[in-house]
């Protein structure tokens, strides 16, 4: 028991429980920023005055935040943030609780796997990753809605096409804003970046 | 033992997360379950900025339309005056018919089972996802809204209340996959169940092939479930066809309400809900 405690204190066992004051401060700041931005994006997406998607099909702005978090943050913190984002989305929308949490976590899982082999730095690479995220999202949603919740969608293709189109249109406008807001407020290198080096 | 857990903490963390997701999905499959307090708090928190934005937008547009944009007002005013005189005449006739109807009902000793009170509400938000059809309105339990209350507009049926907080409510539109309403065909009095098709259309199910339903027939609420008053327009039949196998007709219905242009709705409150709110707000009961 004594040995275990000393291990935690000296930090030989890993980083999940050993946090200094500065790290806690950065952690609180990162979580607050991500949650704050998620609320702002959700506010825009829910607003009835949004010019896009008057017929109920809207761009997925929160996917940009999930994408950014999955590319920049470490796995544990990223999963926590995505869980909060997904839960908020599920609460505000008419979806059953757990649907978007699971979908976003699945997207995060796939991006994490890809990050082991490739670094996504440029906007073009991130755009490609967004397209992949959209495909994963639709497959996950289709699976959950048809096999878990037993919905019967007749015109799935129209929803998918319009949502993809709207999301792609707003990506060059919104994603740099999210990146700037995060980079401006969080010092690069102090965010929970993964310690592994990624080979291109 | 503790060392074992510490060594595999990432694995345990992600396993816990997956278990949590599965638990949430399992809980939400049961559609009758109540909202978690965290969900209520989040929805409530979210409704305040949305209400404020809607108020700012409506005030600005009212200012613009009422004071700045006054071109053609005189011309429109004259037209409306003429229209009003025609409607006044029609109104008088309808009043006469109404009174006559009341007298006849009294003669027949007709007992009205449900009476309704309409509560106006403003739309403050729409569903952020493209997959579900819900709206948020600025009236909640404080105004007497309860889960299951019907929602209508002057054009027709809108949906039902599925979640409520103190100052806001979430409404499931009739076009959502989860929506189901008991209906009547106005001409032939054929009954069926109206379900959403997840786009701007609905379908009427469980109508047998031999029943008489045609294109352009009006569909109205049956009033049997006491959520909506009887006879409120829902939409019109866009298409009917008989499948070679199966007992029922395929009937597509276009809703009377254009949900993309909807700004205000009326929440149907039953007498019990209205009485409860009045009792709460009465100064005598407070003392």
CSV table of C-alpha atoms in Angstrom, one decimal:
chain,number,residue,atom,x,y,z
A,1,UNK,CA,0.0,0.0,0.0
A,2,UNK,CA,2.8,2.4,1.0
A,3,UNK,CA,4.6,1.5,-2.2
A,4,UNK,CA,1.6,2.2,-4.3
A,5,UNK,CA,1.1,5.6,-2.6
A,6,UNK,CA,4.7,6.6,-3.2
A,7,UNK,CA,4.3,5.5,-6.8
A,8,UNK,CA,1.4,7.9,-7.2
A,9,UNK,CA,3.2,10.8,-5.5
A,10,UNK,CA,6.4,10.3,-7.4
A,11,UNK,CA,4.5,9.9,-10.6
A,12,UNK,CA,6.1,6.6,-11.7
A,13,UNK,CA,2.7,5.1,-12.6
A,14,UNK,CA,1.5,7.5,-15.2
A,15,UNK,CA,-0.2,10.9,-15.7
A,16,UNK,CA,-3.9,10.3,-15.0
A,17,UNK,CA,-3.8,11.2,-11.3
A,18,UNK,CA,-0.6,13.3,-11.0
A,19,UNK,CA,-1.3,16.9,-11.8
A,20,UNK,CA,0.5,20.0,-10.7
A,21,UNK,CA,-1.3,23.2,-10.0
A,22,UNK,CA,-0.2,24.7,-13.4
A,23,UNK,CA,-1.5,21.6,-15.2
A,24,UNK,CA,-4.8,21.8,-13.3
A,25,UNK,CA,-5.1,25.4,-14.3
A,26,UNK,CA,-4.4,24.5,-18.0
A,27,UNK,CA,-6.9,21.7,-17.7
A,28,UNK,CA,-9.7,23.9,-16.4
A,29,UNK,CA,-9.0,26.5,-19.0
A,30,UNK,CA,-9.0,23.9,-21.8
A,31,UNK,CA,-12.2,22.3,-20.7
A,32,UNK,CA,-13.9,25.7,-20.1
A,33,UNK,CA,-12.9,26.9,-23.6
A,34,UNK,CA,-14.1,23.8,-25.4
A,35,UNK,CA,-17.4,23.7,-23.5
A,36,UNK,CA,-17.9,27.4,-24.1
A,37,UNK,CA,-17.2,27.1,-27.8
A,38,UNK,CA,-19.5,24.0,-27.9
A,39,UNK,CA,-22.3,26.1,-26.3
A,40,UNK,CA,-21.8,28.9,-28.8
A,41,UNK,CA,-21.8,26.6,-31.8
A,42,UNK,CA,-24.9,24.8,-30.5
A,43,UNK,CA,-26.6,28.1,-29.9
A,44,UNK,CA,-26.0,29.1,-33.6
A,45,UNK,CA,-27.1,25.7,-34.8
A,46,UNK,CA,-30.3,25.8,-32.7
A,47,UNK,CA,-31.2,29.3,-33.5
A,48,UNK,CA,-34.3,29.6,-35.6
A,49,UNK,CA,-32.8,32.6,-37.5
A,50,UNK,CA,-30.1,30.4,-39.0
A,51,UNK,CA,-30.4,31.0,-42.8
A,52,UNK,CA,-29.3,27.5,-43.7
A,53,UNK,CA,-31.5,24.5,-43.1
A,54,UNK,CA,-34.9,26.0,-42.8
A,55,UNK,CA,-36.4,22.6,-43.7
A,56,UNK,CA,-34.7,21.0,-40.7
A,57,UNK,CA,-31.4,20.0,-42.3
A,58,UNK,CA,-28.5,21.9,-40.7
A,59,UNK,CA,-24.7,21.9,-40.8
A,60,UNK,CA,-23.0,20.0,-38.0
A,61,UNK,CA,-20.9,22.7,-36.5
A,62,UNK,CA,-20.0,20.6,-33.4
A,63,UNK,CA,-18.3,18.1,-35.6
A,64,UNK,CA,-15.6,20.8,-36.3
A,65,UNK,CA,-14.9,21.0,-32.5
A,66,UNK,CA,-14.8,17.3,-32.2
A,67,UNK,CA,-12.4,17.1,-35.1
A,68,UNK,CA,-10.2,19.8,-33.6
A,69,UNK,CA,-10.2,18.2,-30.2
A,70,UNK,CA,-9.4,14.8,-31.6
A,71,UNK,CA,-6.4,16.2,-33.6
A,72,UNK,CA,-4.9,18.3,-30.9
A,73,UNK,CA,-5.7,16.9,-27.4
A,74,UNK,CA,-4.6,13.8,-25.6
A,75,UNK,CA,-7.0,10.8,-25.7
A,76,UNK,CA,-8.3,10.9,-22.1
A,77,UNK,CA,-9.1,14.6,-22.0
A,78,UNK,CA,-10.4,14.5,-25.6
A,79,UNK,CA,-12.8,11.7,-24.7
A,80,UNK,CA,-14.1,13.6,-21.7
A,81,UNK,CA,-14.6,16.8,-23.7
A,82,UNK,CA,-16.4,14.9,-26.5
A,83,UNK,CA,-18.6,13.2,-23.9
A,84,UNK,CA,-19.7,16.6,-22.6
A,85,UNK,CA,-20.2,17.9,-26.1
A,86,UNK,CA,-22.3,14.9,-27.1
A,87,UNK,CA,-24.4,14.9,-24.0
A,88,UNK,CA,-25.2,18.6,-24.5
A,89,UNK,CA,-26.1,18.0,-28.1
A,90,UNK,CA,-28.4,15.0,-27.1
A,91,UNK,CA,-30.1,17.1,-24.5
A,92,UNK,CA,-30.9,20.1,-26.8
A,93,UNK,CA,-31.9,18.0,-29.8
A,94,UNK,CA,-34.8,15.5,-30.0
A,95,UNK,CA,-32.4,12.6,-30.2
A,96,UNK,CA,-32.3,9.8,-27.6
A,97,UNK,CA,-29.6,10.4,-25.0
A,98,UNK,CA,-26.4,8.6,-25.9
A,99,UNK,CA,-26.8,8.7,-29.7
A,100,UNK,CA,-24.5,11.6,-30.4
A,101,UNK,CA,-22.2,10.8,-27.5
A,102,UNK,CA,-21.5,7.4,-29.0
A,103,UNK,CA,-21.3,8.8,-32.6
A,104,UNK,CA,-18.8,11.5,-31.7
A,105,UNK,CA,-16.8,9.1,-29.5
A,106,UNK,CA,-16.6,6.7,-32.5
A,107,UNK,CA,-15.3,9.5,-34.7
A,108,UNK,CA,-12.8,10.4,-32.1
A,109,UNK,CA,-11.7,6.7,-31.9
A,110,UNK,CA,-11.1,6.5,-35.6
A,111,UNK,CA,-9.2,9.8,-35.7
A,112,UNK,CA,-7.0,8.6,-32.8
A,113,UNK,CA,-6.2,5.5,-34.7
A,114,UNK,CA,-5.3,7.5,-37.8
A,115,UNK,CA,-3.1,9.8,-35.8
A,116,UNK,CA,-0.8,6.9,-35.0
A,117,UNK,CA,0.2,6.9,-38.6
A,118,UNK,CA,-0.3,10.4,-39.8
A,119,UNK,CA,-0.2,14.0,-38.6
A,120,UNK,CA,-3.1,16.2,-39.8
A,121,UNK,CA,-1.7,19.7,-39.9
A,122,UNK,CA,-2.8,21.5,-43.1
A,123,UNK,CA,-6.3,22.6,-43.8
A,124,UNK,CA,-6.6,20.3,-46.8
A,125,UNK,CA,-5.7,17.3,-44.7
A,126,UNK,CA,-8.2,18.4,-42.1
A,127,UNK,CA,-10.8,18.9,-44.8
A,128,UNK,CA,-10.2,15.3,-45.9
A,129,UNK,CA,-10.5,14.2,-42.3
A,130,UNK,CA,-13.8,16.0,-42.1
A,131,UNK,CA,-15.2,14.1,-45.0
A,132,UNK,CA,-14.1,10.9,-43.4
A,133,UNK,CA,-15.7,12.0,-40.1
A,134,UNK,CA,-19.0,12.7,-42.0
A,135,UNK,CA,-18.9,9.2,-43.5
A,136,UNK,CA,-18.3,7.6,-40.1
A,137,UNK,CA,-21.0,9.7,-38.5
A,138,UNK,CA,-23.6,8.7,-41.1
A,139,UNK,CA,-22.7,5.0,-40.8
A,140,UNK,CA,-22.9,5.2,-37.0
A,141,UNK,CA,-26.1,7.1,-37.0
A,142,UNK,CA,-27.6,4.7,-39.5
A,143,UNK,CA,-26.6,1.8,-37.3
A,144,UNK,CA,-27.9,3.2,-34.1
A,145,UNK,CA,-31.1,4.6,-35.6
A,146,UNK,CA,-32.1,1.5,-37.6
A,147,UNK,CA,-30.8,-1.3,-35.3
A,148,UNK,CA,-30.9,0.1,-31.8
A,149,UNK,CA,-33.8,2.6,-31.9
A,150,UNK,CA,-35.7,0.9,-34.8
A,151,UNK,CA,-36.4,4.0,-36.8
A,152,UNK,CA,-37.4,3.7,-40.5
A,153,UNK,CA,-35.9,6.4,-42.6
A,154,UNK,CA,-37.4,6.7,-46.1
A,155,UNK,CA,-35.4,9.6,-47.4
A,156,UNK,CA,-32.1,9.2,-45.8
A,157,UNK,CA,-30.0,10.2,-48.8
A,158,UNK,CA,-31.6,13.7,-49.0
A,159,UNK,CA,-30.7,14.4,-45.3
A,160,UNK,CA,-27.2,13.1,-45.8
A,161,UNK,CA,-26.6,15.1,-49.0
A,162,UNK,CA,-27.9,18.4,-47.6
A,163,UNK,CA,-26.2,18.1,-44.3
A,164,UNK,CA,-22.8,17.2,-46.0
A,165,UNK,CA,-23.3,20.1,-48.4
A,166,UNK,CA,-24.0,22.6,-45.6
A,167,UNK,CA,-21.2,21.3,-43.4
A,168,UNK,CA,-18.7,21.6,-46.3
A,169,UNK,CA,-19.9,25.1,-47.1
A,170,UNK,CA,-19.4,26.4,-43.6
A,171,UNK,CA,-16.2,24.5,-42.8
A,172,UNK,CA,-13.8,27.1,-44.3
A,173,UNK,CA,-15.6,29.9,-42.4
A,174,UNK,CA,-16.1,28.3,-39.0
A,175,UNK,CA,-13.2,25.9,-38.5
A,176,UNK,CA,-10.4,28.6,-38.7
A,177,UNK,CA,-12.5,30.7,-36.2
A,178,UNK,CA,-12.5,27.7,-33.7
A,179,UNK,CA,-8.8,27.1,-34.3
A,180,UNK,CA,-8.0,30.8,-33.7
A,181,UNK,CA,-10.1,31.0,-30.6
A,182,UNK,CA,-8.4,28.0,-29.1
A,183,UNK,CA,-4.9,28.9,-30.2
A,184,UNK,CA,-5.3,32.4,-28.9
A,185,UNK,CA,-6.4,31.4,-25.5
A,186,UNK,CA,-4.4,28.2,-25.0
A,187,UNK,CA,-0.6,28.4,-25.1
A,188,UNK,CA,0.6,25.9,-27.7
A,189,UNK,CA,2.5,23.1,-26.1
A,190,UNK,CA,0.8,23.4,-22.8
A,191,UNK,CA,-2.4,21.8,-24.0
A,192,UNK,CA,-2.7,18.1,-23.4
A,193,UNK,CA,-1.0,17.0,-26.6
A,194,UNK,CA,0.0,13.4,-26.9
A,195,UNK,CA,3.5,12.6,-25.9
A,196,UNK,CA,4.0,10.1,-28.7
A,197,UNK,CA,5.8,11.3,-31.8
A,198,UNK,CA,3.7,10.7,-34.9
A,199,UNK,CA,5.4,9.6,-38.0
A,200,UNK,CA,4.1,11.2,-41.2
B,1,UNK,CA,-4.1,-4.7,-6.7
B,2,UNK,CA,-4.2,-0.9,-6.9
B,3,UNK,CA,-1.0,-0.9,-8.9
B,4,UNK,CA,-2.7,-3.3,-11.4
B,5,UNK,CA,-5.5,-0.7,-11.9
B,6,UNK,CA,-3.1,2.2,-12.2
B,7,UNK,CA,-1.0,0.4,-14.8
B,8,UNK,CA,-4.1,-0.2,-17.0
B,9,UNK,CA,-5.9,3.1,-16.1
B,10,UNK,CA,-6.4,4.1,-19.8
B,11,UNK,CA,-8.0,0.8,-20.6
B,12,UNK,CA,-10.3,1.1,-17.6
B,13,UNK,CA,-11.1,4.7,-18.3
B,14,UNK,CA,-12.2,3.9,-21.9
B,15,UNK,CA,-14.1,0.7,-20.8
B,16,UNK,CA,-16.0,2.8,-18.3
B,17,UNK,CA,-16.8,5.3,-21.0
B,18,UNK,CA,-18.1,2.6,-23.3
B,19,UNK,CA,-20.2,1.1,-20.5
B,20,UNK,CA,-21.6,4.6,-19.7
B,21,UNK,CA,-22.6,5.1,-23.4
B,22,UNK,CA,-24.3,1.7,-23.5
B,23,UNK,CA,-26.1,2.4,-20.3
B,24,UNK,CA,-27.4,5.8,-21.6
B,25,UNK,CA,-28.5,4.2,-24.9
B,26,UNK,CA,-30.3,1.4,-23.1
B,27,UNK,CA,-32.1,3.9,-20.8
B,28,UNK,CA,-33.1,6.1,-23.7
B,29,UNK,CA,-34.6,3.2,-25.7
B,30,UNK,CA,-37.4,3.3,-23.2
B,31,UNK,CA,-39.3,6.3,-24.5
B,32,UNK,CA,-41.5,6.7,-21.4
B,33,UNK,CA,-38.6,7.4,-19.1
B,34,UNK,CA,-38.4,10.8,-17.5
B,35,UNK,CA,-35.7,13.4,-18.1
B,36,UNK,CA,-32.6,13.3,-16.0
B,37,UNK,CA,-32.2,16.4,-13.8
B,38,UNK,CA,-28.9,17.2,-15.7
B,39,UNK,CA,-30.8,17.2,-19.0
B,40,UNK,CA,-33.5,19.5,-17.5
B,41,UNK,CA,-30.9,21.9,-16.2
B,42,UNK,CA,-29.0,22.0,-19.5
B,43,UNK,CA,-32.1,22.6,-21.6
B,44,UNK,CA,-33.3,25.2,-19.2
B,45,UNK,CA,-29.9,26.9,-19.2
B,46,UNK,CA,-29.9,26.8,-23.0
B,47,UNK,CA,-33.3,28.3,-23.4
B,48,UNK,CA,-32.5,31.7,-21.8
B,49,UNK,CA,-30.0,33.0,-24.5
B,50,UNK,CA,-32.4,31.6,-27.2
B,51,UNK,CA,-35.3,33.5,-25.7
B,52,UNK,CA,-33.3,36.7,-25.6
B,53,UNK,CA,-32.2,36.4,-29.2
B,54,UNK,CA,-35.7,35.7,-30.4
B,55,UNK,CA,-37.0,38.7,-28.4
B,56,UNK,CA,-34.3,41.0,-29.9
B,57,UNK,CA,-35.0,39.8,-33.4
B,58,UNK,CA,-38.8,40.2,-33.0
B,59,UNK,CA,-38.5,43.6,-31.4
B,60,UNK,CA,-36.2,44.8,-34.2
B,61,UNK,CA,-38.4,43.4,-37.0
B,62,UNK,CA,-41.5,44.9,-35.2
B,63,UNK,CA,-39.7,48.3,-35.1
B,64,UNK,CA,-38.7,48.0,-38.7
B,65,UNK,CA,-42.2,46.9,-39.9
B,66,UNK,CA,-44.1,49.3,-37.6
B,67,UNK,CA,-42.2,52.5,-38.0
B,68,UNK,CA,-39.6,52.4,-40.8
B,69,UNK,CA,-41.1,50.2,-43.5
B,70,UNK,CA,-44.4,52.0,-44.1
B,71,UNK,CA,-44.5,51.9,-47.9
B,72,UNK,CA,-47.9,50.9,-49.3
B,73,UNK,CA,-49.5,50.9,-45.8
B,74,UNK,CA,-52.4,53.2,-46.9
B,75,UNK,CA,-53.2,51.0,-49.9
B,76,UNK,CA,-53.1,47.8,-47.8
B,77,UNK,CA,-55.2,49.5,-45.1
B,78,UNK,CA,-58.0,50.2,-47.6
B,79,UNK,CA,-57.9,46.6,-48.8
B,80,UNK,CA,-58.0,45.3,-45.3
B,81,UNK,CA,-60.9,47.5,-44.3
B,82,UNK,CA,-63.0,46.0,-47.2
B,83,UNK,CA,-61.9,42.5,-46.2
B,84,UNK,CA,-62.9,43.3,-42.6
B,85,UNK,CA,-66.4,44.4,-43.5
B,86,UNK,CA,-66.9,41.1,-45.4
B,87,UNK,CA,-65.5,39.1,-42.5
B,88,UNK,CA,-67.7,41.0,-40.0
B,89,UNK,CA,-70.8,39.9,-41.8
B,90,UNK,CA,-69.5,36.3,-42.0
B,91,UNK,CA,-68.7,36.5,-38.3
B,92,UNK,CA,-72.2,37.5,-37.4
B,93,UNK,CA,-73.6,34.6,-39.4
B,94,UNK,CA,-71.2,32.2,-37.7
B,95,UNK,CA,-72.1,33.5,-34.2
B,96,UNK,CA,-75.7,32.8,-35.0
B,97,UNK,CA,-74.8,29.3,-36.1
B,98,UNK,CA,-72.7,28.8,-32.9
B,99,UNK,CA,-75.6,29.9,-30.7
B,100,UNK,CA,-77.9,27.6,-32.5
B,101,UNK,CA,-75.5,24.8,-32.1
B,102,UNK,CA,-75.2,25.4,-28.4
B,103,UNK,CA,-79.0,25.4,-28.0
B,104,UNK,CA,-79.3,22.2,-29.9
B,105,UNK,CA,-76.5,20.6,-27.9
B,106,UNK,CA,-78.2,21.6,-24.7
B,107,UNK,CA,-81.4,20.1,-26.0
B,108,UNK,CA,-79.7,16.8,-26.7
B,109,UNK,CA,-78.2,16.9,-23.2
B,110,UNK,CA,-74.8,16.7,-24.8
B,111,UNK,CA,-72.1,16.7,-22.2
B,112,UNK,CA,-68.7,18.2,-23.3
B,113,UNK,CA,-66.0,16.0,-22.0
B,114,UNK,CA,-63.0,18.1,-22.6
B,115,UNK,CA,-62.6,21.8,-22.8
B,116,UNK,CA,-59.4,23.4,-23.9
B,117,UNK,CA,-57.4,26.6,-23.2
B,118,UNK,CA,-54.9,27.8,-25.8
B,119,UNK,CA,-51.6,29.2,-24.6
B,120,UNK,CA,-49.6,31.2,-27.1
B,121,UNK,CA,-45.8,30.5,-27.3
B,122,UNK,CA,-42.9,31.7,-29.4
B,123,UNK,CA,-40.4,29.4,-31.1
B,124,UNK,CA,-37.0,30.0,-29.7
B,125,UNK,CA,-35.0,27.1,-31.2
B,126,UNK,CA,-35.1,24.3,-33.7
B,127,UNK,CA,-33.5,20.9,-33.5
B,128,UNK,CA,-29.7,21.2,-34.0
B,129,UNK,CA,-29.6,17.8,-35.7
B,130,UNK,CA,-31.0,17.1,-39.2
B,131,UNK,CA,-32.3,13.7,-38.1
B,132,UNK,CA,-35.0,14.7,-35.6
B,133,UNK,CA,-37.9,17.2,-35.9
B,134,UNK,CA,-38.3,19.1,-32.7
B,135,UNK,CA,-38.7,22.8,-31.7
B,136,UNK,CA,-38.1,24.7,-28.5
B,137,UNK,CA,-40.7,27.2,-27.2
B,138,UNK,CA,-40.6,29.8,-24.5
B,139,UNK,CA,-43.3,28.4,-22.3
B,140,UNK,CA,-42.8,25.7,-19.6
B,141,UNK,CA,-44.3,24.2,-16.5
B,142,UNK,CA,-44.7,27.6,-14.9
B,143,UNK,CA,-47.3,28.5,-17.6
B,144,UNK,CA,-49.1,25.2,-17.1
B,145,UNK,CA,-47.5,23.2,-20.0
B,146,UNK,CA,-47.3,19.5,-19.2
B,147,UNK,CA,-45.7,16.6,-21.0
B,148,UNK,CA,-48.1,15.3,-23.7
B,149,UNK,CA,-49.9,18.6,-24.3
B,150,UNK,CA,-50.9,19.2,-27.9
B,151,UNK,CA,-49.5,22.0,-30.0
B,152,UNK,CA,-51.4,23.7,-32.8
B,153,UNK,CA,-51.2,26.8,-35.0
B,154,UNK,CA,-53.9,28.7,-36.8
B,155,UNK,CA,-53.1,26.6,-39.9
B,156,UNK,CA,-53.3,23.2,-38.2
B,157,UNK,CA,-51.7,20.6,-35.9
B,158,UNK,CA,-48.0,21.1,-35.1
B,159,UNK,CA,-47.0,18.4,-32.6
B,160,UNK,CA,-46.9,17.4,-28.9
B,161,UNK,CA,-44.9,18.5,-25.9
B,162,UNK,CA,-42.2,15.8,-25.0
B,163,UNK,CA,-40.1,17.6,-22.5
B,164,UNK,CA,-40.7,20.6,-20.2
B,165,UNK,CA,-38.6,22.8,-18.0
B,166,UNK,CA,-39.7,25.8,-15.9
B,167,UNK,CA,-39.6,28.3,-18.8
B,168,UNK,CA,-39.3,26.2,-22.0
B,169,UNK,CA,-40.7,23.1,-23.6
B,170,UNK,CA,-39.5,20.8,-26.4
B,171,UNK,CA,-42.1,19.9,-29.0
B,172,UNK,CA,-42.0,16.9,-31.2
B,173,UNK,CA,-43.3,17.8,-34.7
B,174,UNK,CA,-45.8,15.6,-36.5
B,175,UNK,CA,-43.2,15.0,-39.2
B,176,UNK,CA,-40.8,13.3,-36.7
B,177,UNK,CA,-40.5,9.5,-36.9
B,178,UNK,CA,-41.6,9.2,-33.2
B,179,UNK,CA,-44.8,11.1,-33.7
B,180,UNK,CA,-48.2,9.2,-33.9
B,181,UNK,CA,-51.6,10.9,-33.9
B,182,UNK,CA,-55.1,9.5,-34.2
B,183,UNK,CA,-56.8,11.0,-37.2
B,184,UNK,CA,-60.0,11.1,-39.3
B,185,UNK,CA,-60.5,11.7,-43.0
B,186,UNK,CA,-62.9,14.7,-43.2
B,187,UNK,CA,-64.9,13.5,-46.2
B,188,UNK,CA,-65.2,9.8,-45.6
B,189,UNK,CA,-64.7,9.7,-41.7
B,190,UNK,CA,-62.1,6.9,-42.2
B,191,UNK,CA,-59.8,6.6,-39.1
B,192,UNK,CA,-56.1,5.9,-39.0
B,193,UNK,CA,-52.8,6.7,-37.3
B,194,UNK,CA,-50.7,9.6,-38.7
B,195,UNK,CA,-46.9,9.0,-38.4
B,196,UNK,CA,-44.0,11.2,-39.4
B,197,UNK,CA,-41.7,10.4,-42.3
B,198,UNK,CA,-38.7,12.5,-41.0
B,199,UNK,CA,-39.0,15.0,-43.9
B,200,UNK,CA,-41.8,17.5,-44.6
B,201,UNK,CA,-44.4,14.7,-44.9
B,202,UNK,CA,-46.4,12.2,-43.0
B,203,UNK,CA,-48.1,8.9,-43.7
B,204,UNK,CA,-51.4,7.5,-42.6
B,205,UNK,CA,-51.1,3.9,-41.4
B,206,UNK,CA,-53.5,1.1,-40.6
B,207,UNK,CA,-56.2,2.1,-43.2
B,208,UNK,CA,-57.5,-1.0,-44.9
B,209,UNK,CA,-57.5,-1.2,-48.7
B,210,UNK,CA,-61.3,-1.2,-49.0
B,211,UNK,CA,-61.6,2.2,-47.2
B,212,UNK,CA,-62.4,5.3,-49.2
B,213,UNK,CA,-59.5,7.8,-49.1
B,214,UNK,CA,-58.6,9.8,-52.2
B,215,UNK,CA,-56.0,12.4,-53.2
B,216,UNK,CA,-56.7,15.9,-51.8
B,217,UNK,CA,-58.9,14.6,-49.0
B,218,UNK,CA,-58.5,16.7,-45.8
B,219,UNK,CA,-57.1,14.9,-42.7
B,220,UNK,CA,-58.3,16.2,-39.3
B,221,UNK,CA,-57.6,15.3,-35.7
B,222,UNK,CA,-60.1,12.8,-34.2
B,223,UNK,CA,-60.0,14.3,-30.7
B,224,UNK,CA,-60.2,10.8,-29.2
B,225,UNK,CA,-56.9,11.0,-27.2
B,226,UNK,CA,-57.9,14.4,-25.7
B,227,UNK,CA,-54.6,15.9,-26.7
B,228,UNK,CA,-56.0,17.9,-29.6
B,229,UNK,CA,-59.5,19.2,-30.0
B,230,UNK,CA,-61.6,17.4,-32.6
B,231,UNK,CA,-61.6,18.6,-36.2
B,232,UNK,CA,-58.3,20.5,-36.3
B,233,UNK,CA,-56.8,20.3,-39.8
B,234,UNK,CA,-53.6,18.3,-40.1
B,235,UNK,CA,-53.0,18.2,-43.8
B,236,UNK,CA,-54.2,16.8,-47.1
B,237,UNK,CA,-53.6,13.5,-48.9
B,238,UNK,CA,-50.9,13.8,-51.5
B,239,UNK,CA,-50.8,10.2,-52.7
B,240,UNK,CA,-52.6,6.9,-52.1
B,241,UNK,CA,-51.7,3.5,-53.5
B,242,UNK,CA,-52.4,-0.1,-52.7
B,243,UNK,CA,-49.5,-2.5,-52.3
B,244,UNK,CA,-50.0,-5.9,-54.0
B,245,UNK,CA,-49.3,-7.6,-50.7
B,246,UNK,CA,-50.5,-6.4,-47.3
B,247,UNK,CA,-53.8,-5.3,-45.9
B,248,UNK,CA,-53.3,-1.6,-45.7
B,249,UNK,CA,-53.1,1.4,-48.0
B,250,UNK,CA,-50.0,3.6,-48.5
B,251,UNK,CA,-51.2,7.1,-47.8
B,252,UNK,CA,-48.8,10.1,-48.0
B,253,UNK,CA,-50.0,13.3,-46.3
B,254,UNK,CA,-48.6,16.8,-46.7
B,255,UNK,CA,-49.0,18.8,-43.4
B,256,UNK,CA,-51.1,22.0,-43.5
B,257,UNK,CA,-48.4,23.8,-41.5
B,258,UNK,CA,-45.2,25.0,-43.1
B,259,UNK,CA,-42.8,24.2,-40.3
B,260,UNK,CA,-40.0,26.3,-41.8
B,261,UNK,CA,-42.1,29.5,-41.6
B,262,UNK,CA,-43.6,28.8,-38.2
B,263,UNK,CA,-42.8,31.5,-35.5
B,264,UNK,CA,-45.6,31.2,-33.0
B,265,UNK,CA,-47.7,28.2,-31.8
B,266,UNK,CA,-50.6,27.6,-29.5
B,267,UNK,CA,-50.2,25.0,-26.7
B,268,UNK,CA,-53.5,23.2,-25.9
B,269,UNK,CA,-54.0,23.0,-22.2
B,270,UNK,CA,-56.7,20.9,-20.6
B,271,UNK,CA,-58.9,22.4,-18.0
B,272,UNK,CA,-57.0,20.7,-15.2
B,273,UNK,CA,-53.7,22.2,-16.2
B,274,UNK,CA,-55.2,25.7,-16.5
B,275,UNK,CA,-56.9,25.3,-13.1
B,276,UNK,CA,-53.6,24.2,-11.5
B,277,UNK,CA,-51.8,27.2,-12.9
B,278,UNK,CA,-54.5,29.6,-11.8
B,279,UNK,CA,-54.5,28.1,-8.3
B,280,UNK,CA,-50.7,28.5,-8.1
B,281,UNK,CA,-50.8,32.1,-9.3
B,282,UNK,CA,-53.8,33.2,-7.2
B,283,UNK,CA,-52.8,35.5,-4.3
B,284,UNK,CA,-55.3,33.9,-2.0
B,285,UNK,CA,-53.7,30.5,-2.4
B,286,UNK,CA,-50.3,31.9,-1.9
B,287,UNK,CA,-51.3,33.3,1.5
